[in-house]
C-alpha positions in Angstrom: 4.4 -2.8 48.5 1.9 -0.7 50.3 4.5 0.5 52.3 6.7 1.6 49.4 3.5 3.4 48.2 3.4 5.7 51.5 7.2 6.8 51.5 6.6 7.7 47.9 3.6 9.6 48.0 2.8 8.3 45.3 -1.0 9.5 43.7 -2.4 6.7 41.4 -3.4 9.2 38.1 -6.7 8.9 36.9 -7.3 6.7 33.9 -7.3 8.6 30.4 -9.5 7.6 28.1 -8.5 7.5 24.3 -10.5 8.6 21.6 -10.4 6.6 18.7 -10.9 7.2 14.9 -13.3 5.4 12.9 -12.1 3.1 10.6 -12.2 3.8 7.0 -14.8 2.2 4.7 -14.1 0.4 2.0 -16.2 -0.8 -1.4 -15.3 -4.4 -0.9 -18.5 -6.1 -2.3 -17.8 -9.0 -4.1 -17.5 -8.4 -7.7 -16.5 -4.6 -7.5 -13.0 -4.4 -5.7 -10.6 -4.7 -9.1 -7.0 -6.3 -8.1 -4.0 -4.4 -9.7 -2.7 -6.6 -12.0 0.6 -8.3 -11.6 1.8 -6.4 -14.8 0.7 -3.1 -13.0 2.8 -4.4 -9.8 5.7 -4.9 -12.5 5.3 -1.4 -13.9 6.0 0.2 -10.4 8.6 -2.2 -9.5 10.3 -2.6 -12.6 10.8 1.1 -14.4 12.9 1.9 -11.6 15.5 -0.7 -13.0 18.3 0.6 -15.7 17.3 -0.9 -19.0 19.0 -3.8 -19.1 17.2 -4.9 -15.9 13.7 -3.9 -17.1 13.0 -6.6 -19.3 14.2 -9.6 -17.1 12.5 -7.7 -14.1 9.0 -7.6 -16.5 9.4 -11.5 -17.1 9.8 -12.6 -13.5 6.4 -11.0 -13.1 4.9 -12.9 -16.2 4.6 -9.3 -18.0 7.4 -9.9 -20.4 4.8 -9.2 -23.9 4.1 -5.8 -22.1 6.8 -4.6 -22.0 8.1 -5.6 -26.0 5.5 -2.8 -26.5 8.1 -0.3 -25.6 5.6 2.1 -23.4 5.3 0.0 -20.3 7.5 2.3 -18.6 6.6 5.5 -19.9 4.7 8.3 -17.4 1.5 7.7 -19.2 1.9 4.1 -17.9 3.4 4.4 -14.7 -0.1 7.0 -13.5 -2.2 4.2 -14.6 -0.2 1.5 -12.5 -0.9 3.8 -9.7 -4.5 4.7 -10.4 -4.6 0.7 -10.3 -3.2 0.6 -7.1 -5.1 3.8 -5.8 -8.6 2.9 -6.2 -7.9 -0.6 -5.1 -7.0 0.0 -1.8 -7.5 4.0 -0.6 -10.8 4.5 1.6 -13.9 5.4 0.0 -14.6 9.3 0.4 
């Protein structure tokens, strides 16, 4: 090994360090994260479906009454699903 080491001429490089970035915070005290509720999950999985598929896609996910309303796909809905999901889990600021 040492020997292989000579004939090479092989430098050892110095050791880099790596900066690293600080984790983002999060408001996780108990009692002031909000969950996304499953019929928001269902909103953002489901109104990508054709029609037909929407409403057995809404009942898997136990949100079959929300969408009879007929507006559980529209945009107003949808930017809600994803302010649901949004504040949930992006870092605080």
């Amino acid at each position: 090994y040492i020997v292989v080491l000579l004939q090479s001429n092989y430098i050892p490089k110095k050791k880099q360090t790596q900066s690293s970035t600080q984790a983002p915070l999060f408001n996780d005290e108990p009692g002031v994260l909000k969950m996304p509720s499953m019929c928001n999950a269902a909103v953002l999985t489901c109104c990508a479906d054709s029609k037909p598929q929407q409403k057995a896609c809404f009942n898997r996910f136990g949100c079959g009454v929300s969408y009879e309303n007929g507006k559980a796909c529209s945009e107003d809905s949808i930017a809600a699903a994803l302010d649901s999901f949004k504040t949930a889990y992006s870092p605080l600021q």
